[in-house]
Structure formats: C-alpha cells, structure tokens
mmCIF file of C-alpha atoms and ligand atoms in Angstrom:
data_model
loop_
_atom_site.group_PDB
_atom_site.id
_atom_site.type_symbol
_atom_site.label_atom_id
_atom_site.label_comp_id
_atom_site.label_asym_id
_atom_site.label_seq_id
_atom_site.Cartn_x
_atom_site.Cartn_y
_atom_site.Cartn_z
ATOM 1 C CA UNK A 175 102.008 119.589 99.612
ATOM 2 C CA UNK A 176 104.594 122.493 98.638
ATOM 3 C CA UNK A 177 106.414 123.951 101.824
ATOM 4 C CA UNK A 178 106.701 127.739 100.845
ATOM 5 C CA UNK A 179 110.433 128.104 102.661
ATOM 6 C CA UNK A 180 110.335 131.436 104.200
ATOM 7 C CA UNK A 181 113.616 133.080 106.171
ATOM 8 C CA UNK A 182 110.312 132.627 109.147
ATOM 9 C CA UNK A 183 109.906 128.969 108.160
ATOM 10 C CA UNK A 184 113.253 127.917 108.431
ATOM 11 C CA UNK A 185 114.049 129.443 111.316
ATOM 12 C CA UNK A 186 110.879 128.148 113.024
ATOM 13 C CA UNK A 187 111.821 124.619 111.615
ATOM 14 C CA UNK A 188 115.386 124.759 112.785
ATOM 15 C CA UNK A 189 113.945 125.647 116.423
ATOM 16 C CA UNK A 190 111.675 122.592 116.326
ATOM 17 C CA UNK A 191 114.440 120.119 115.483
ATOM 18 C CA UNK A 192 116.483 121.563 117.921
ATOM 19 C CA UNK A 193 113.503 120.934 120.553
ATOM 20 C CA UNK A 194 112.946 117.406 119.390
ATOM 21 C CA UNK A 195 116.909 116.906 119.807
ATOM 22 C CA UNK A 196 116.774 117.250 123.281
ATOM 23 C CA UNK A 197 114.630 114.548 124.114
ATOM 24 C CA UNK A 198 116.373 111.876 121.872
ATOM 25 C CA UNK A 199 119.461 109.467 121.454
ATOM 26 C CA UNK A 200 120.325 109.461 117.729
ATOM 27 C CA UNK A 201 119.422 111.257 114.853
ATOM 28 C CA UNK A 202 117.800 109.417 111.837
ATOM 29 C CA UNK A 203 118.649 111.289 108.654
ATOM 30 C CA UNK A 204 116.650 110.243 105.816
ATOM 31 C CA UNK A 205 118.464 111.482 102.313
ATOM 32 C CA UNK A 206 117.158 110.309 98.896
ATOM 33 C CA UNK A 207 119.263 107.408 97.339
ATOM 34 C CA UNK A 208 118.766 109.494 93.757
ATOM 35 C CA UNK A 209 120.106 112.522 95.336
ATOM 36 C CA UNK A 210 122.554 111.582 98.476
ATOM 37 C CA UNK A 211 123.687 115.217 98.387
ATOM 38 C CA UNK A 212 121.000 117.342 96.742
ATOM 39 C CA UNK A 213 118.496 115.943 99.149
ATOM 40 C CA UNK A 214 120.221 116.955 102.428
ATOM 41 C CA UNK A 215 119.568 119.940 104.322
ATOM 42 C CA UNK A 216 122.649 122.524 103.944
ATOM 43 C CA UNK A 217 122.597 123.374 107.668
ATOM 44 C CA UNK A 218 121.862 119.400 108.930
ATOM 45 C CA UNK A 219 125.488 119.061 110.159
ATOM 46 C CA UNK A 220 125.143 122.478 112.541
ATOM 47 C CA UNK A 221 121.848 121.744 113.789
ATOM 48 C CA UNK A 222 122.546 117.695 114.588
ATOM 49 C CA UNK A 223 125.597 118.493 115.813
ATOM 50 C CA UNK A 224 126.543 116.735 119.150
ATOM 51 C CA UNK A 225 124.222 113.712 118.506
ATOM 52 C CA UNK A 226 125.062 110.577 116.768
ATOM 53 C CA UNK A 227 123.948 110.689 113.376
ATOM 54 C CA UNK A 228 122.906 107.221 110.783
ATOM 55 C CA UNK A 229 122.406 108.589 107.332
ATOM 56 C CA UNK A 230 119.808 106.578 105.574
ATOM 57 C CA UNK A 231 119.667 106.424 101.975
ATOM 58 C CA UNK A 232 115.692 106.018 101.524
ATOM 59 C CA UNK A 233 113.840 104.981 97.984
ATOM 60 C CA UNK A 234 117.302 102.876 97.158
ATOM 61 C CA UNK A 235 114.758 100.823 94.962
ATOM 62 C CA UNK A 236 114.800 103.557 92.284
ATOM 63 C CA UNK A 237 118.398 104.486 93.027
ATOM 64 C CA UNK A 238 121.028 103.094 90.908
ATOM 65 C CA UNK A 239 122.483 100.136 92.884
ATOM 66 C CA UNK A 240 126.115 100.819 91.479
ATOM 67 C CA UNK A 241 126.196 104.084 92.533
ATOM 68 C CA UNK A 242 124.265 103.540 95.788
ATOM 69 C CA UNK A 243 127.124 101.118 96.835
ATOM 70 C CA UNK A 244 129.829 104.240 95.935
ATOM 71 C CA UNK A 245 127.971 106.591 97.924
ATOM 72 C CA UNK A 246 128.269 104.545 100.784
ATOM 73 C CA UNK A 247 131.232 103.172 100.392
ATOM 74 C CA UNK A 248 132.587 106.996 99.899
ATOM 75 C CA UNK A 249 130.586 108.395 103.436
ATOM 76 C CA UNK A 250 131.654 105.548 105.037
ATOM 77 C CA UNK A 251 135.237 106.426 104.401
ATOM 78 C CA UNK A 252 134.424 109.983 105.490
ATOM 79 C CA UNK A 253 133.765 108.191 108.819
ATOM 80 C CA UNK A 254 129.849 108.526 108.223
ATOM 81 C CA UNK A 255 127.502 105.629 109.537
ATOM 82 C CA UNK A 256 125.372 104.855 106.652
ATOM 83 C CA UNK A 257 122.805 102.756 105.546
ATOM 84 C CA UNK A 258 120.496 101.928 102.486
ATOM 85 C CA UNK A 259 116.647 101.071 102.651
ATOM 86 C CA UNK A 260 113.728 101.285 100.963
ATOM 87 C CA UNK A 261 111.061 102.614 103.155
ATOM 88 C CA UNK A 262 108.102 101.810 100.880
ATOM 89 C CA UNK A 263 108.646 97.800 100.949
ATOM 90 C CA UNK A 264 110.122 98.051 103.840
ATOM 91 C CA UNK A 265 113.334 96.630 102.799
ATOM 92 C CA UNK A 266 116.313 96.890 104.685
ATOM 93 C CA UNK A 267 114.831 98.283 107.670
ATOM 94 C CA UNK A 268 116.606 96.240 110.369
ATOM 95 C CA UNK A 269 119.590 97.362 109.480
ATOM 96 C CA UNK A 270 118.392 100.973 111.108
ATOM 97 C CA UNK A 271 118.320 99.253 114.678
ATOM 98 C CA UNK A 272 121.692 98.061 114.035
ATOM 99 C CA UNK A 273 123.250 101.130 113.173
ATOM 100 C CA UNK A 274 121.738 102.791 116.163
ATOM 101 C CA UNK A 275 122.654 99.999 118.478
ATOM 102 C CA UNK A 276 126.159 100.592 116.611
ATOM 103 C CA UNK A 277 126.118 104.145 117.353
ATOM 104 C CA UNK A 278 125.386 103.790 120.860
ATOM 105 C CA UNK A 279 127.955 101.214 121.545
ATOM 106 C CA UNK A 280 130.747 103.409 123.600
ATOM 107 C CA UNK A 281 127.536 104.638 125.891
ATOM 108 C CA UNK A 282 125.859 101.619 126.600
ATOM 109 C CA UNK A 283 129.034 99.835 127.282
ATOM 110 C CA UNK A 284 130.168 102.649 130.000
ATOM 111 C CA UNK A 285 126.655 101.828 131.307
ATOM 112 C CA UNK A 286 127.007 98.295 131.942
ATOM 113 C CA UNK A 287 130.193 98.752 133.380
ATOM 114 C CA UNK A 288 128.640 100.545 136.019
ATOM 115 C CA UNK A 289 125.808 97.718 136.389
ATOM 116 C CA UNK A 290 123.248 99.860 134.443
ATOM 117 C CA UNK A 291 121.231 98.676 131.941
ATOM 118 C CA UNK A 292 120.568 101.009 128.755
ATOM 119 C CA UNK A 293 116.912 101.460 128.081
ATOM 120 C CA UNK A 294 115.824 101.722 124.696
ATOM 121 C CA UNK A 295 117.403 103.679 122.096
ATOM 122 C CA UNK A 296 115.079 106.789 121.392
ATOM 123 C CA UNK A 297 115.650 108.571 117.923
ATOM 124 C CA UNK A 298 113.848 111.078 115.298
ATOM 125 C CA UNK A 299 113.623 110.862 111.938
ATOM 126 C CA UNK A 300 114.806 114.186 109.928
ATOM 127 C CA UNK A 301 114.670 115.143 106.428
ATOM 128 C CA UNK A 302 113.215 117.533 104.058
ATOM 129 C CA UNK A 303 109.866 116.971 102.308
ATOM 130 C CA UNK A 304 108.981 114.036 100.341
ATOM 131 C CA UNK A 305 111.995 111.837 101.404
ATOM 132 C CA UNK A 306 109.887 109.025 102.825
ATOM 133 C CA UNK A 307 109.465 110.343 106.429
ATOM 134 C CA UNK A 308 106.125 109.464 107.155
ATOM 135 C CA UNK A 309 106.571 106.173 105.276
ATOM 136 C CA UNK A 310 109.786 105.447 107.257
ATOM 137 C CA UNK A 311 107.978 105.691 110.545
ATOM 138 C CA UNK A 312 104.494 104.135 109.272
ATOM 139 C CA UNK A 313 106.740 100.512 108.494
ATOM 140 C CA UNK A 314 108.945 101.080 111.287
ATOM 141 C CA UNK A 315 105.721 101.145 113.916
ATOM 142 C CA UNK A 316 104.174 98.472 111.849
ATOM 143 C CA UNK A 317 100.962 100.630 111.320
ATOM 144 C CA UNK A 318 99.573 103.327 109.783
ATOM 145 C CA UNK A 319 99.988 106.541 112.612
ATOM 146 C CA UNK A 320 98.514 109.946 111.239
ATOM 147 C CA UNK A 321 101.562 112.092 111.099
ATOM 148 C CA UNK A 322 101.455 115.567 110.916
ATOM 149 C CA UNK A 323 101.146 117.229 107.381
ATOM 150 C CA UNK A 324 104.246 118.288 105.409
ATOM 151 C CA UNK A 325 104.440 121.530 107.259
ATOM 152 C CA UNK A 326 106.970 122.721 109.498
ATOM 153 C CA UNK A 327 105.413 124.322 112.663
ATOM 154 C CA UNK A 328 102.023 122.437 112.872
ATOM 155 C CA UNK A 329 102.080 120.997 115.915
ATOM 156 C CA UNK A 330 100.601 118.564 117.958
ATOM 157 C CA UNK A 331 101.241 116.261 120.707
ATOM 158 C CA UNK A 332 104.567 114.133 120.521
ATOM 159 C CA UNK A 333 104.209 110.541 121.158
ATOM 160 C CA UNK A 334 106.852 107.746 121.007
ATOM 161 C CA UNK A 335 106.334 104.862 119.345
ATOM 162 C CA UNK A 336 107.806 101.482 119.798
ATOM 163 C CA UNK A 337 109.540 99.983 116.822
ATOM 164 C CA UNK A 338 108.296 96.823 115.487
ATOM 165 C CA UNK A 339 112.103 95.287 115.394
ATOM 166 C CA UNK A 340 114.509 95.914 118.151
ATOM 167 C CA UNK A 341 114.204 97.905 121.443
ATOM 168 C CA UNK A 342 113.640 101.565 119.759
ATOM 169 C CA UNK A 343 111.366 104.382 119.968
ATOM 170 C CA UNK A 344 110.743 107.010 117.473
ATOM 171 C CA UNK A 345 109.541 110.488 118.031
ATOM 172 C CA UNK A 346 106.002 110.174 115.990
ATOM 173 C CA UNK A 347 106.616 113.580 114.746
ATOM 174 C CA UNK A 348 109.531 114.115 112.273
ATOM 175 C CA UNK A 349 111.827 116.739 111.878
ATOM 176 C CA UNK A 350 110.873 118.787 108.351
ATOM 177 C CA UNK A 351 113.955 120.432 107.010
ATOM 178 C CA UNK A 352 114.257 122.517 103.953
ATOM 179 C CA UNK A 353 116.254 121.823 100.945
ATOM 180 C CA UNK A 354 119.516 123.472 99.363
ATOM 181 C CA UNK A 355 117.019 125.072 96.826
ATOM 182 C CA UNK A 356 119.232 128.242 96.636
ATOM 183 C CA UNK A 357 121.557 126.445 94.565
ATOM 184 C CA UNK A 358 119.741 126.199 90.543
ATOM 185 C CA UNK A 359 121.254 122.620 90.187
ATOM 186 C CA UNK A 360 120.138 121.058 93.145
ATOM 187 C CA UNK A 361 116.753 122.582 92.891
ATOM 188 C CA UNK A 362 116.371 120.858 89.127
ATOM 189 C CA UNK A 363 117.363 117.691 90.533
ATOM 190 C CA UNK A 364 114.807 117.732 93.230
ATOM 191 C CA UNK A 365 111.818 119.144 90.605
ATOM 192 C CA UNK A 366 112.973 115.968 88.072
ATOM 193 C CA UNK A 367 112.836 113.568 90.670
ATOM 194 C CA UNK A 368 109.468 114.805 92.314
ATOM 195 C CA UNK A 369 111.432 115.877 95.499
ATOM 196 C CA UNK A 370 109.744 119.281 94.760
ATOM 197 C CA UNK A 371 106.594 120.613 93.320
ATOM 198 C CA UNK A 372 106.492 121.341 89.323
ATOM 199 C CA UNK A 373 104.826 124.574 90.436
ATOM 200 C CA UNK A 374 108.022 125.747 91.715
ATOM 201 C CA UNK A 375 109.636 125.348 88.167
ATOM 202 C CA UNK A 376 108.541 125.833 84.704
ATOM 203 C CA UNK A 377 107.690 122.108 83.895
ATOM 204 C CA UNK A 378 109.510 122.453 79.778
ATOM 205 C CA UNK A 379 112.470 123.331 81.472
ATOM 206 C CA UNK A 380 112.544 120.102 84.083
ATOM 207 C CA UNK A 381 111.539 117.528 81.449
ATOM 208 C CA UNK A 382 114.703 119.410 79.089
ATOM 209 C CA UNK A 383 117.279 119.203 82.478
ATOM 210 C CA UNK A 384 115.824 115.242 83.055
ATOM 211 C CA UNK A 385 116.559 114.558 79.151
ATOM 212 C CA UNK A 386 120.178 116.504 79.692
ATOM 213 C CA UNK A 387 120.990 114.549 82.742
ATOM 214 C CA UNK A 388 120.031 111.129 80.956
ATOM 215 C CA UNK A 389 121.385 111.346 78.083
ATOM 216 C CA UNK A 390 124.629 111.840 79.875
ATOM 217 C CA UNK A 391 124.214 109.123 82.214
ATOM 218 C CA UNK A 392 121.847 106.229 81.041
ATOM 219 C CA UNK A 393 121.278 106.908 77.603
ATOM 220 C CA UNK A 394 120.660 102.858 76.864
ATOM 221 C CA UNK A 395 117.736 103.366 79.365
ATOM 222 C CA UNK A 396 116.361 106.692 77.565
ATOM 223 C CA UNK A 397 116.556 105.369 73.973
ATOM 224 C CA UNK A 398 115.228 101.669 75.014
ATOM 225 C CA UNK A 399 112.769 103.381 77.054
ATOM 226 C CA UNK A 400 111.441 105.746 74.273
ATOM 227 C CA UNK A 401 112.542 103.741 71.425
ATOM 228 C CA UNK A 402 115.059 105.987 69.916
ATOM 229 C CA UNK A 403 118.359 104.842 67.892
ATOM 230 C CA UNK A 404 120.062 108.048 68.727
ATOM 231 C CA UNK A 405 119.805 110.396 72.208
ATOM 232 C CA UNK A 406 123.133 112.870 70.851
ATOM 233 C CA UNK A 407 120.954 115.500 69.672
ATOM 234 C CA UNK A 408 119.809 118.962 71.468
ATOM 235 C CA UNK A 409 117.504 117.901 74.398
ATOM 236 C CA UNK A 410 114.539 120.038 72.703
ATOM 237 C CA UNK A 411 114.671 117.463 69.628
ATOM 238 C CA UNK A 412 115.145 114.197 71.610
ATOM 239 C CA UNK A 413 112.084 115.380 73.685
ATOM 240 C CA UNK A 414 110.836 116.189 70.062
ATOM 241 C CA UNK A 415 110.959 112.629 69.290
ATOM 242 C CA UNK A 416 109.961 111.010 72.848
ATOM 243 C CA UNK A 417 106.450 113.160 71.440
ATOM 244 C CA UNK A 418 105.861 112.079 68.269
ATOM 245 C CA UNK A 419 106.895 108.239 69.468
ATOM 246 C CA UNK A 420 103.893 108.850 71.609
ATOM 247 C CA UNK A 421 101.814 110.245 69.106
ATOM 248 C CA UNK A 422 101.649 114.121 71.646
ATOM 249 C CA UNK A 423 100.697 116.134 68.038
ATOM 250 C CA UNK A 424 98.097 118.299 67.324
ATOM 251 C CA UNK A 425 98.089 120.363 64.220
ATOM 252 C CA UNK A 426 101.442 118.942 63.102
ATOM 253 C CA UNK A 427 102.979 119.998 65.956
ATOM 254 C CA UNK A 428 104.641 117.981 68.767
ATOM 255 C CA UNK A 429 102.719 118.911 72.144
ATOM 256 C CA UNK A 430 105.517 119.580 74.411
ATOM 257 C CA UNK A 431 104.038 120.288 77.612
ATOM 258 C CA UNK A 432 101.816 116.745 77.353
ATOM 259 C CA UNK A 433 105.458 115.095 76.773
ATOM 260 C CA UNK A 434 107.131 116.979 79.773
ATOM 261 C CA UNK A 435 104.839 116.295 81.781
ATOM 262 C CA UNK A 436 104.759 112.166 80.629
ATOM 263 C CA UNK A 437 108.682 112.224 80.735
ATOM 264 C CA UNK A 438 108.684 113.526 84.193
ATOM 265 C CA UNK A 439 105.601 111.367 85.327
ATOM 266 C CA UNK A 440 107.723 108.084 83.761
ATOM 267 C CA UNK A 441 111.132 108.797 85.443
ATOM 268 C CA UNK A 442 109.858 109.639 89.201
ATOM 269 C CA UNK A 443 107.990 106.151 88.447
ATOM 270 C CA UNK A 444 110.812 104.119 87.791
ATOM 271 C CA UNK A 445 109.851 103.337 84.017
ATOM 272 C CA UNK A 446 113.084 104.860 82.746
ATOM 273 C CA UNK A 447 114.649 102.677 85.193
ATOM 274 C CA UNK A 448 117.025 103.336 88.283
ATOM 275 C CA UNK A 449 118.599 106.410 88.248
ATOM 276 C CA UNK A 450 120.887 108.417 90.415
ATOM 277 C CA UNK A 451 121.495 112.091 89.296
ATOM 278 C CA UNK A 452 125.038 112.414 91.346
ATOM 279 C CA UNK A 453 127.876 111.112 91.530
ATOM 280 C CA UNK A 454 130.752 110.723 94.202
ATOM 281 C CA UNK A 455 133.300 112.369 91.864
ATOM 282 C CA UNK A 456 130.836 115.672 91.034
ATOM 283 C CA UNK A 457 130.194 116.454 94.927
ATOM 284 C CA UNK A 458 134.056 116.033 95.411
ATOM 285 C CA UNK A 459 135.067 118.837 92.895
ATOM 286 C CA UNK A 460 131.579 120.870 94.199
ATOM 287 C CA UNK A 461 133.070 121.127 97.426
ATOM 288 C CA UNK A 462 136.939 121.127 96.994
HETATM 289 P P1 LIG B 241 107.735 112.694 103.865
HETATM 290 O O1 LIG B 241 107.245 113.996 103.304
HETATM 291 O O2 LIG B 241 109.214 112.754 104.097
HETATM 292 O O3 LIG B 241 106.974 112.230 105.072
HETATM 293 O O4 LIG B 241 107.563 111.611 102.695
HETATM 294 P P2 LIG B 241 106.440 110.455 102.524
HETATM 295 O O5 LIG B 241 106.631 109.381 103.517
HETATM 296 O O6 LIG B 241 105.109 111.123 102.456
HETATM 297 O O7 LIG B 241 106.845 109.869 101.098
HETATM 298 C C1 LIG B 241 106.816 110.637 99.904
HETATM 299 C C2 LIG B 241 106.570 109.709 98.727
HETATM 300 O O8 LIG B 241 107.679 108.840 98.560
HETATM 301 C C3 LIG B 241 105.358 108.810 98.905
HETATM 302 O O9 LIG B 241 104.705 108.703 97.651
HETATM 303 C C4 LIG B 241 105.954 107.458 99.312
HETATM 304 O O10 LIG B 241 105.165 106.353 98.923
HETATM 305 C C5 LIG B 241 107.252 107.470 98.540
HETATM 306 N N1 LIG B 241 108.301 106.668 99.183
HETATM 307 C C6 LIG B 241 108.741 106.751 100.464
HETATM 308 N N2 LIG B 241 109.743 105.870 100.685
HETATM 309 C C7 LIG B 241 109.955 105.216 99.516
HETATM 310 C C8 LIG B 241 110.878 104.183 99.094
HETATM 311 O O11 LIG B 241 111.749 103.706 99.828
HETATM 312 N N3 LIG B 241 110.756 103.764 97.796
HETATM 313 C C9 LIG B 241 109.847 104.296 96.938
HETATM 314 N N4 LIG B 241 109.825 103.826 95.698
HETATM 315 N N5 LIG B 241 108.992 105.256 97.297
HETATM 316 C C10 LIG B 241 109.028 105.718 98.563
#
C-alpha cells in the first residue's frame, strides 16, 4: 500500500512516534541494507533524539555483503550502534537483543549498584514503509501478530509483546516514517528497489535509472544476468537488448514497458543478484 505523504501525514506521524517514545527504552531503526541512507527518514535524528538508538540494516540478504560491511564499519566509526539482519529468514536477529542490552549498559549498571534489578528492555521498531517492519516484529514474537496496515494514523490498541530471544518487549505497533522523497535521487532509488510504489514514478524511467545505476556498479551481474557481451551503451539500447534477449517484440518493435517492468520485477527479486545502490564515499561528498 502507497502512503500518500501529506504536510498532515507527516506531522500526524511525527506526533505518533513521539507518543510511542515515551513509553519505551530504545529505539529500533530499521534502514534498508540496499539503501542505508536513502531509506532513512530525514528528520529520524530530531524526533529519536534523547533515546538510545540501534540502526538495523534489514533485507542484508539482497544487500551487497562488501558494501554492507563498509556501511557499518563507516557508522560505527561515526559512533553509531549498528547491526545487520535479515528479517525475512530471520537471520541475525539475536544480535538486536545484544545491541539493546549494549545500549542500556551505563543504566542498568547504575541500577544494580543501587540493588535494583532492570526489568526488561522495552523498544519500538521505526522505519518508513516497506523496510521489513511488520516482518521484523512477526520473527521477533515468533508468530504471526496482525499489525496495523501501512498507514500512519490508524490506530488501535498498543500491546507489548515478549521477544522470543532475550528479556525484550516490543511495542506491537511500529513507528511509520516517511521517506526523503523530496530529493529526485533518493526517490529513484527507493522506486528501483520496490521501497516505493511504481505509481509514484513513470515505470520507463525507473527500469532506465536501475540499468544506469548497474551498469556503473555490477555490470558482470547485468550482462551475465541478461546475457549481453557489452552494457557501455545508452541505457535506452541496453534495455533495448535485455527486450529482444527476452523475445518483448511486437511488430518489430522492442516492447519497452513489458521489459521495464521484468527488469524491475528481476532486481527487487534478487535475480540480478545483491545490490547496494550507495556507497560510503557518495553520502560523504552529499553531505560535506
Ligand atoms: P513494513 O511496511 O516496514 O512493515 O514492511 P514489511 O514487513 O511488510 O516488509 C515489506 C516486504 O519486504 C515484504 O515483502 C517482506 O517479505 C520483505 N522483507 C522484509 N524483511 C526482509 C528481509 O530481511 N529480506 C528480504 N529479502 N525481504 C524482506
């Protein structure tokens, strides 16, 4: 489902996380692997701030492990707690105990000292649409809990819920935030990774950004995928020829929108292979 963000929306969606913050230990920030930048919310700093934050890189099965290990590696450095999971087969998952346990260290060890014991962590799971949310909290409960839709301001009643591994609850309800869609880049990323809707964009001009982006950064993977000796040419003719590989042509002509639409289908579904559309080094000179 397509959030329509709406000056109203956001607001409304910033005034529910805010809510939700009161009533929890540590903020679970879910960002895609693909997109560790692209995929964050542009206000997530200012409306977390005050509450320990672990920055989970979700879908890290279709991210490109290299790069994955630089993201981290460069947050980590920037003094951010961060982690890398894949929500769907629930891999990595107790590491997300860990790094709340690590987060809440200092407190819990002032506790103690005064003979307290710290009860269990409580957290909420943020992010903007399509990140893994509901999936997240479904393997971290260990069952399937009917979250509320993709919509920001549908509510219902919050519940906690126990986690499976470690002494944690999770707010059952996450916290929807929109996307830095203002910005033309980061909304083409999202639209060729399936973050967002092809409604929102016209789908020819996705599947020609996907082919630009990898060319430039796996081409092996594009011309093994698509069986092409050569990927230099204008994106319009290599998604020429990803067409007429396919056999997409009626009337002599290649059909492009069929092929956009296959190209896009194939790289959100991991047939291209892992990719990750940022780097370290671009969101360094982005925000210099
Ligand atoms: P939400 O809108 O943030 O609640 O996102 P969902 O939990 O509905 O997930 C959106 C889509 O991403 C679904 O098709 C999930 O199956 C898929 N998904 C979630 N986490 C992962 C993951 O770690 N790996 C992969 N491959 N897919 C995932």
């Amino acid at each position: 489902m397509t959030i329509q963000w709406f000056p109203g929306h956001m607001a409304k969606a910033r005034r529910e996380v805010t809510e939700k913050l009161k009533l929890i230990d540590v903020v679970i920030e879910l960002v895609d692997a693909r997109l560790p930048m692209s995929s964050r919310n542009p206000m997530v700093e200012q409306i977390t701030a005050g509450k320990p934050r672990l920055i989970v890189l979700n879908k890290s099965d279709m991210a490109d492990a290299r790069l994955t290990e630089k993201w981290m590696h460069a947050l980590r450095k920037d003094g951010v707690d961060v982690i890398a999971v894949d929500a769907k087969h629930s891999k990595g998952l107790g590491q997300i105990h860990e790094g709340a346990l690590r987060l809440m260290k200092d407190k819990h060890d002032r506790m103690r000292d005064k003979g307290r014991n710290p009860s269990a962590i409580r957290a909420l799971i943020i992010g903007i649409p399509n990140v893994g949310k509901s999936t997240l909290i479904n393997r971290l409960a260990g069952r399937n809990i009917a979250i509320t839709g993709d919509r920001p301001g549908v509510t219902k009643r919050q519940q906690w819920i126990k986690m499976k591994t470690g002494e944690m609850e999770l707010l059952d309800t996450p916290g929807i935030l929109w996307p830095k869609f203002d910005d033309q880049l980061v909304g083409y990323r999202l639209a060729a990774t399936g973050a967002i809707k092809d409604d929102i964009l016209n789908i020819d001009d996705i599947a020609l950004f996907a082919i630009r982006e990898l060319k430039s950064r796996y081409p092996e993977q594009l011309k093994a995928r698509y069986r092409l000796q050569d990927v230099s040419g204008e994106a319009v003719e290599v998604l020429e020829a990803i067409g007429k590989n396919r056999g997409f042509v009626t009337g002599g002509y290649v059909d492009f929108e069929r092929t956009s639409e296959m190209l896009l289908h194939e790289l959100r579904t991991e047939k291209i292979g892992r990719v990750t559309l940022e780097t370290v080094e671009e969101w360094a000179t982005v925000t210099e």
